Amino acid sequence: MTDHESKKTLETGLAVNDESYVVEHESGHLLIRRIVPPEMEAVLALTRDKLDATVADDTYVRGVQAGNRDSFWGVFRSTTGHEGPWTLEGYYGFLLLNERGGNALMDRTLDTLAPRPDQLAPDGELPHTVYIWSMVVPGLSRIATPIVVKALGKTCAGRPLFATAGTQAGLNLMRRQGFKPVSAGEDTIGGLFLFGELGTLQVRPPRKVIESRFKVAVVATPNEMEQARAMRALFLFEQNCPFDEEFDGNDFVGSHFIGYVDGEPAATLRIRYFADFVKVERLVVLPRFRGTLIAKETVTTALNFCRRKGYRTAYGHAQKRLTGFWGRFGFEPTTRNTAIVYSDHEYVEVVARLEPHRDAISLNSDPYVFVRPEGRWDEEGILEKSAARPATNPH
């Protein structure tokens, strides 16, 4: 099934006889229910697009879902009402382990990248242990997690729920929600945590909505451009860069991004476009925010923006001392290895091959997509709203 077909199936309201939950949300209505096999392509696409980590091969993921319908729960959103249409926004994936699998989890021999069928409880069998395998619920966990835990408790009552944090953000979230390390040495990324027994767990949303500290936006206003340029002025002082070399005449022919930490401008980056590649440049992070993940968030958002535009190659000039940083995003020195020196620093040509975006903008896209604000291609634009007026073709 193609991504387009999968999305169409979701939006037309696939028939589901399982228990489901509909709740109101500030951005519409949320539907939370079990994922069914035709929706797994959308789940896999979401995993590739949102998870910056090594994950199990698609074959194993499909096999786990096919073996036990409680393994995957989806979070769908509707902006038109509680009856849909619904679009998949996130999901929870679980390994429902039998006794053999539960023991393997505890002695750390469980292969979560290639789970063995003989360690999994089949559909209809009460599992020995439940393990949170993957979780992609951007901005929705506060609402969705209590519902999923409650729903899973009906079929897995009395069974312990474990999880492992793969990132610092995940670790922080688990700590806030009450997960406890199984031992003192496990209270870290990669450590095993116990949540409690399903059926008795009470997951209450925090009194205050906890949002991500980080936000990255495409510069779209004069004020935002001033913020970006003000941060870049830091180079004039830190690296003794002449003004005309930092502000090089290219600021109005590319896209700029601003990374915010707790609402405060913290980082900026510029993208310029060429025929079959983009050039990534002018990354700046203010000193007091260099201990955060805002640089990673800003670069990742900008590259995904370029992928959505259909670009497959990103190019840049990396200071020699920073080639390791850019290597985390797939940038490698070019084979021609031209020596570059400007603004008193040595640079290396680097190139990254970008993964194709599952919904890259093309000539086959909805024509209204092309007139929406940059980076907000999935939101209805002002010109679409104007289409409600009849065409009078005024002179």
mmCIF file of N, CA, C and O in Angstrom, residues 196-261:
data_model
loop_
_atom_site.group_PDB
_atom_site.id
_atom_site.type_symbol
_atom_site.label_atom_id
_atom_site.label_comp_id
_atom_site.label_asym_id
_atom_site.label_seq_id
_atom_site.Cartn_x
_atom_site.Cartn_y
_atom_site.Cartn_z
ATOM 1 N N GLY A 196 4.632 0.182 36.676
ATOM 2 C CA GLY A 196 3.678 -0.384 37.614
ATOM 3 C C GLY A 196 2.875 -1.475 36.945
ATOM 4 O O GLY A 196 3.210 -1.935 35.850
ATOM 5 N N GLU A 197 1.802 -1.907 37.592
ATOM 6 C CA GLU A 197 0.959 -2.970 37.050
ATOM 7 C C GLU A 197 -0.228 -2.377 36.309
ATOM 8 O O GLU A 197 -0.934 -1.508 36.837
ATOM 9 N N LEU A 198 -0.437 -2.867 35.094
ATOM 10 C CA LEU A 198 -1.567 -2.417 34.304
ATOM 11 C C LEU A 198 -2.874 -2.818 34.980
ATOM 12 O O LEU A 198 -2.962 -3.874 35.615
ATOM 13 N N GLY A 199 -3.862 -1.990 34.821
ATOM 14 C CA GLY A 199 -5.147 -2.237 35.467
ATOM 15 C C GLY A 199 -5.282 -1.480 36.767
ATOM 16 O O GLY A 199 -6.388 -1.174 37.207
ATOM 17 N N THR A 200 -4.147 -1.175 37.406
ATOM 18 C CA THR A 200 -4.169 -0.398 38.647
ATOM 19 C C THR A 200 -3.463 0.942 38.478
ATOM 20 O O THR A 200 -3.600 1.817 39.328
ATOM 21 N N LEU A 201 -2.708 1.079 37.384
ATOM 22 C CA LEU A 201 -1.976 2.325 37.144
ATOM 23 C C LEU A 201 -2.925 3.493 36.947
ATOM 24 O O LEU A 201 -3.922 3.385 36.237
ATOM 25 N N GLN A 202 -2.608 4.595 37.563
ATOM 26 C CA GLN A 202 -3.357 5.821 37.366
ATOM 27 C C GLN A 202 -2.402 6.867 36.794
ATOM 28 O O GLN A 202 -1.490 7.321 37.482
ATOM 29 N N VAL A 203 -2.581 7.188 35.532
ATOM 30 C CA VAL A 203 -1.740 8.195 34.895
ATOM 31 C C VAL A 203 -2.552 9.460 34.779
ATOM 32 O O VAL A 203 -3.509 9.533 34.008
ATOM 33 N N ARG A 204 -2.201 10.447 35.538
ATOM 34 C CA ARG A 204 -2.954 11.699 35.536
ATOM 35 C C ARG A 204 -2.180 12.760 34.770
ATOM 36 O O ARG A 204 -0.982 12.929 34.978
ATOM 37 N N PRO A 205 -2.861 13.486 33.910
ATOM 38 C CA PRO A 205 -2.179 14.581 33.210
ATOM 39 C C PRO A 205 -1.663 15.596 34.222
ATOM 40 O O PRO A 205 -2.285 15.820 35.268
ATOM 41 N N PRO A 206 -0.516 16.214 33.957
ATOM 42 C CA PRO A 206 -0.023 17.249 34.864
ATOM 43 C C PRO A 206 -0.988 18.427 34.912
ATOM 44 O O PRO A 206 -1.720 18.681 33.962
ATOM 45 N N ARG A 207 -0.993 19.138 36.027
ATOM 46 C CA ARG A 207 -1.890 20.281 36.155
ATOM 47 C C ARG A 207 -1.584 21.346 35.106
ATOM 48 O O ARG A 207 -2.455 22.043 34.641
ATOM 49 N N LYS A 208 -0.320 21.450 34.764
ATOM 50 C CA LYS A 208 0.093 22.417 33.757
ATOM 51 C C LYS A 208 0.602 21.666 32.545
ATOM 52 O O LYS A 208 1.331 20.685 32.668
ATOM 53 N N VAL A 209 0.207 22.107 31.364
ATOM 54 C CA VAL A 209 0.675 21.449 30.146
ATOM 55 C C VAL A 209 2.181 21.631 30.031
ATOM 56 O O VAL A 209 2.699 22.749 30.114
ATOM 57 N N ILE A 210 2.897 20.525 29.888
ATOM 58 C CA ILE A 210 4.351 20.570 29.746
ATOM 59 C C ILE A 210 4.680 20.448 28.266
ATOM 60 O O ILE A 210 4.500 19.385 27.656
ATOM 61 N N GLU A 211 5.131 21.520 27.681
ATOM 62 C CA GLU A 211 5.456 21.521 26.265
ATOM 63 C C GLU A 211 6.967 21.404 26.105
ATOM 64 O O GLU A 211 7.740 21.630 27.029
ATOM 65 N N SER A 212 7.382 21.042 24.915
ATOM 66 C CA SER A 212 8.805 20.957 24.637
ATOM 67 C C SER A 212 9.457 22.320 24.859
ATOM 68 O O SER A 212 8.897 23.364 24.543
ATOM 69 N N ARG A 213 10.663 22.293 25.430
ATOM 70 C CA ARG A 213 11.397 23.539 25.635
ATOM 71 C C ARG A 213 11.840 24.123 24.300
ATOM 72 O O ARG A 213 12.153 25.300 24.215
ATOM 73 N N PHE A 214 11.898 23.276 23.285
ATOM 74 C CA PHE A 214 12.472 23.685 22.017
ATOM 75 C C PHE A 214 11.406 23.875 20.942
ATOM 76 O O PHE A 214 10.478 23.075 20.821
ATOM 77 N N LYS A 215 11.562 24.925 20.192
ATOM 78 C CA LYS A 215 10.693 25.170 19.050
ATOM 79 C C LYS A 215 11.548 25.779 17.949
ATOM 80 O O LYS A 215 12.407 26.622 18.210
ATOM 81 N N VAL A 216 11.324 25.330 16.719
ATOM 82 C CA VAL A 216 12.065 25.866 15.579
ATOM 83 C C VAL A 216 11.047 26.357 14.560
ATOM 84 O O VAL A 216 10.103 25.644 14.215
ATOM 85 N N ALA A 217 11.224 27.588 14.097
ATOM 86 C CA ALA A 217 10.271 28.187 13.171
ATOM 87 C C ALA A 217 11.003 28.777 11.972
ATOM 88 O O ALA A 217 12.156 29.211 12.068
ATOM 89 N N VAL A 218 10.289 28.799 10.838
ATOM 90 C CA VAL A 218 10.798 29.471 9.648
ATOM 91 C C VAL A 218 10.590 30.968 9.827
ATOM 92 O O VAL A 218 9.504 31.408 10.221
ATOM 93 N N VAL A 219 11.617 31.744 9.574
ATOM 94 C CA VAL A 219 11.502 33.194 9.686
ATOM 95 C C VAL A 219 10.480 33.703 8.673
ATOM 96 O O VAL A 219 10.586 33.418 7.473
ATOM 97 N N ALA A 220 9.483 34.447 9.146
ATOM 98 C CA ALA A 220 8.403 34.903 8.266
ATOM 99 C C ALA A 220 8.036 36.359 8.472
ATOM 100 O O ALA A 220 7.183 36.879 7.756
ATOM 101 N N THR A 221 8.665 37.028 9.436
ATOM 102 C CA THR A 221 8.333 38.426 9.707
ATOM 103 C C THR A 221 9.616 39.249 9.836
ATOM 104 O O THR A 221 10.690 38.697 10.131
ATOM 105 N N PRO A 222 9.530 40.558 9.662
ATOM 106 C CA PRO A 222 10.707 41.410 9.855
ATOM 107 C C PRO A 222 11.302 41.276 11.257
ATOM 108 O O PRO A 222 12.523 41.293 11.424
ATOM 109 N N ASN A 223 10.457 41.131 12.270
ATOM 110 C CA ASN A 223 10.959 41.000 13.634
ATOM 111 C C ASN A 223 11.776 39.721 13.793
ATOM 112 O O ASN A 223 12.834 39.726 14.443
ATOM 113 N N GLU A 224 11.305 38.624 13.194
ATOM 114 C CA GLU A 224 12.051 37.372 13.278
ATOM 115 C C GLU A 224 13.378 37.479 12.532
ATOM 116 O O GLU A 224 14.401 36.926 12.978
ATOM 117 N N MET A 225 13.376 38.180 11.397
ATOM 118 C CA MET A 225 14.632 38.380 10.675
ATOM 119 C C MET A 225 15.616 39.185 11.522
ATOM 120 O O MET A 225 16.815 38.900 11.552
ATOM 121 N N GLU A 226 15.114 40.178 12.252
ATOM 122 C CA GLU A 226 15.977 40.954 13.133
ATOM 123 C C GLU A 226 16.560 40.070 14.236
ATOM 124 O O GLU A 226 17.728 40.217 14.616
ATOM 125 N N GLN A 227 15.750 39.162 14.757
ATOM 126 C CA GLN A 227 16.254 38.251 15.782
ATOM 127 C C GLN A 227 17.385 37.388 15.232
ATOM 128 O O GLN A 227 18.423 37.193 15.887
ATOM 129 N N ALA A 228 17.186 36.856 14.015
ATOM 130 C CA ALA A 228 18.210 36.006 13.405
ATOM 131 C C ALA A 228 19.500 36.788 13.177
ATOM 132 O O ALA A 228 20.601 36.320 13.495
ATOM 133 N N ARG A 229 19.378 37.984 12.634
ATOM 134 C CA ARG A 229 20.565 38.779 12.333
ATOM 135 C C ARG A 229 21.266 39.240 13.621
ATOM 136 O O ARG A 229 22.503 39.325 13.669
ATOM 137 N N ALA A 230 20.494 39.515 14.653
ATOM 138 C CA ALA A 230 21.097 39.908 15.926
ATOM 139 C C ALA A 230 21.933 38.769 16.503
ATOM 140 O O ALA A 230 23.032 39.000 17.038
ATOM 141 N N MET A 231 21.431 37.540 16.403
ATOM 142 C CA MET A 231 22.210 36.399 16.910
ATOM 143 C C MET A 231 23.472 36.201 16.082
ATOM 144 O O MET A 231 24.545 35.885 16.617
ATOM 145 N N ARG A 232 23.374 36.405 14.774
ATOM 146 C CA ARG A 232 24.553 36.225 13.935
ATOM 147 C C ARG A 232 25.607 37.292 14.172
ATOM 148 O O ARG A 232 26.792 37.091 13.868
ATOM 149 N N ALA A 233 25.212 38.420 14.725
ATOM 150 C CA ALA A 233 26.191 39.452 15.057
ATOM 151 C C ALA A 233 27.202 38.957 16.081
ATOM 152 O O ALA A 233 28.287 39.537 16.234
ATOM 153 N N LEU A 234 26.859 37.855 16.765
ATOM 154 C CA LEU A 234 27.787 37.261 17.724
ATOM 155 C C LEU A 234 29.114 36.910 17.056
ATOM 156 O O LEU A 234 30.186 37.008 17.667
ATOM 157 N N PHE A 235 29.072 36.494 15.779
ATOM 158 C CA PHE A 235 30.294 36.136 15.073
ATOM 159 C C PHE A 235 31.237 37.330 14.934
ATOM 160 O O PHE A 235 32.454 37.175 14.886
ATOM 161 N N LEU A 236 30.662 38.514 14.853
ATOM 162 C CA LEU A 236 31.503 39.701 14.707
ATOM 163 C C LEU A 236 32.436 39.865 15.905
ATOM 164 O O LEU A 236 33.540 40.405 15.777
ATOM 165 N N PHE A 237 31.998 39.379 17.062
ATOM 166 C CA PHE A 237 32.779 39.530 18.286
ATOM 167 C C PHE A 237 33.551 38.253 18.623
ATOM 168 O O PHE A 237 34.733 38.316 18.943
ATOM 169 N N GLU A 238 32.894 37.109 18.533
ATOM 170 C CA GLU A 238 33.548 35.863 18.931
ATOM 171 C C GLU A 238 34.664 35.465 17.969
ATOM 172 O O GLU A 238 35.669 34.892 18.384
ATOM 173 N N GLN A 239 34.467 35.702 16.668
ATOM 174 C CA GLN A 239 35.437 35.222 15.690
ATOM 175 C C GLN A 239 36.087 36.350 14.901
ATOM 176 O O GLN A 239 36.710 36.107 13.868
ATOM 177 N N ASN A 240 35.932 37.571 15.410
ATOM 178 C CA ASN A 240 36.568 38.723 14.764
ATOM 179 C C ASN A 240 36.259 38.775 13.268
ATOM 180 O O ASN A 240 37.139 39.036 12.441
ATOM 181 N N CYS A 241 35.018 38.539 12.924
ATOM 182 C CA CYS A 241 34.603 38.496 11.518
ATOM 183 C C CYS A 241 34.190 39.890 11.057
ATOM 184 O O CYS A 241 33.384 40.548 11.728
ATOM 185 N N PRO A 242 34.724 40.372 9.934
ATOM 186 C CA PRO A 242 34.280 41.673 9.403
ATOM 187 C C PRO A 242 32.788 41.654 9.095
ATOM 188 O O PRO A 242 32.235 40.633 8.665
ATOM 189 N N PHE A 243 32.146 42.782 9.277
ATOM 190 C CA PHE A 243 30.692 42.867 9.108
ATOM 191 C C PHE A 243 30.251 42.386 7.735
ATOM 192 O O PHE A 243 29.318 41.584 7.608
ATOM 193 N N ASP A 244 30.912 42.865 6.668
ATOM 194 C CA ASP A 244 30.471 42.524 5.313
ATOM 195 C C ASP A 244 30.702 41.062 4.955
ATOM 196 O O ASP A 244 30.130 40.565 3.987
ATOM 197 N N GLU A 245 31.531 40.370 5.715
ATOM 198 C CA GLU A 245 31.754 38.956 5.445
ATOM 199 C C GLU A 245 30.692 38.082 6.109
ATOM 200 O O GLU A 245 30.353 37.014 5.611
ATOM 201 N N GLU A 246 30.175 38.541 7.245
ATOM 202 C CA GLU A 246 29.077 37.799 7.886
ATOM 203 C C GLU A 246 27.751 38.103 7.203
ATOM 204 O O GLU A 246 26.982 37.196 6.874
ATOM 205 N N PHE A 247 27.483 39.376 6.951
ATOM 206 C CA PHE A 247 26.242 39.765 6.279
ATOM 207 C C PHE A 247 26.587 40.002 4.804
ATOM 208 O O PHE A 247 26.921 41.110 4.384
ATOM 209 N N ASP A 248 26.542 38.902 4.065
ATOM 210 C CA ASP A 248 27.185 38.785 2.758
ATOM 211 C C ASP A 248 26.296 39.121 1.565
ATOM 212 O O ASP A 248 26.643 38.845 0.430
ATOM 213 N N GLY A 249 25.115 39.681 1.797
ATOM 214 C CA GLY A 249 24.230 40.001 0.684
ATOM 215 C C GLY A 249 23.299 38.889 0.276
ATOM 216 O O GLY A 249 22.545 39.030 -0.695
ATOM 217 N N ASN A 250 23.300 37.770 1.002
ATOM 218 C CA ASN A 250 22.452 36.628 0.647
ATOM 219 C C ASN A 250 21.283 36.411 1.606
ATOM 220 O O ASN A 250 20.579 35.406 1.515
ATOM 221 N N ASP A 251 21.074 37.346 2.526
ATOM 222 C CA ASP A 251 20.039 37.115 3.532
ATOM 223 C C ASP A 251 18.619 37.156 2.983
ATOM 224 O O ASP A 251 17.698 36.629 3.612
ATOM 225 N N PHE A 252 18.425 37.773 1.827
ATOM 226 C CA PHE A 252 17.062 37.877 1.297
ATOM 227 C C PHE A 252 16.829 36.946 0.105
ATOM 228 O O PHE A 252 15.873 37.126 -0.647
ATOM 229 N N VAL A 253 17.688 35.937 -0.043
ATOM 230 C CA VAL A 253 17.512 34.980 -1.146
ATOM 231 C C VAL A 253 17.473 33.541 -0.632
ATOM 232 O O VAL A 253 17.650 32.603 -1.401
ATOM 233 N N GLY A 254 17.244 33.368 0.650
ATOM 234 C CA GLY A 254 17.174 32.027 1.212
ATOM 235 C C GLY A 254 16.118 31.948 2.290
ATOM 236 O O GLY A 254 15.299 32.857 2.458
ATOM 237 N N SER A 255 16.133 30.852 3.025
ATOM 238 C CA SER A 255 15.216 30.658 4.154
ATOM 239 C C SER A 255 16.021 30.676 5.441
ATOM 240 O O SER A 255 17.119 30.115 5.511
ATOM 241 N N HIS A 256 15.475 31.321 6.454
ATOM 242 C CA HIS A 256 16.115 31.381 7.765
ATOM 243 C C HIS A 256 15.254 30.635 8.777
ATOM 244 O O HIS A 256 14.018 30.607 8.670
ATOM 245 N N PHE A 257 15.903 30.055 9.760
ATOM 246 C CA PHE A 257 15.222 29.338 10.831
ATOM 247 C C PHE A 257 15.691 29.906 12.165
ATOM 248 O O PHE A 257 16.856 30.290 12.324
ATOM 249 N N ILE A 258 14.765 29.966 13.114
ATOM 250 C CA ILE A 258 15.110 30.377 14.471
ATOM 251 C C ILE A 258 14.731 29.249 15.424
ATOM 252 O O ILE A 258 13.609 28.730 15.380
ATOM 253 N N GLY A 259 15.682 28.889 16.279
ATOM 254 C CA GLY A 259 15.424 27.916 17.327
ATOM 255 C C GLY A 259 15.197 28.639 18.643
ATOM 256 O O GLY A 259 15.988 29.514 19.020
ATOM 257 N N TYR A 260 14.104 28.296 19.316
ATOM 258 C CA TYR A 260 13.758 28.930 20.585
ATOM 259 C C TYR A 260 13.924 27.925 21.731
ATOM 260 O O TYR A 260 13.605 26.735 21.583
ATOM 261 N N VAL A 261 14.396 28.393 22.855
ATOM 262 C CA VAL A 261 14.446 27.607 24.090
ATOM 263 C C VAL A 261 13.603 28.339 25.120
ATOM 264 O O VAL A 261 13.898 29.486 25.480
#
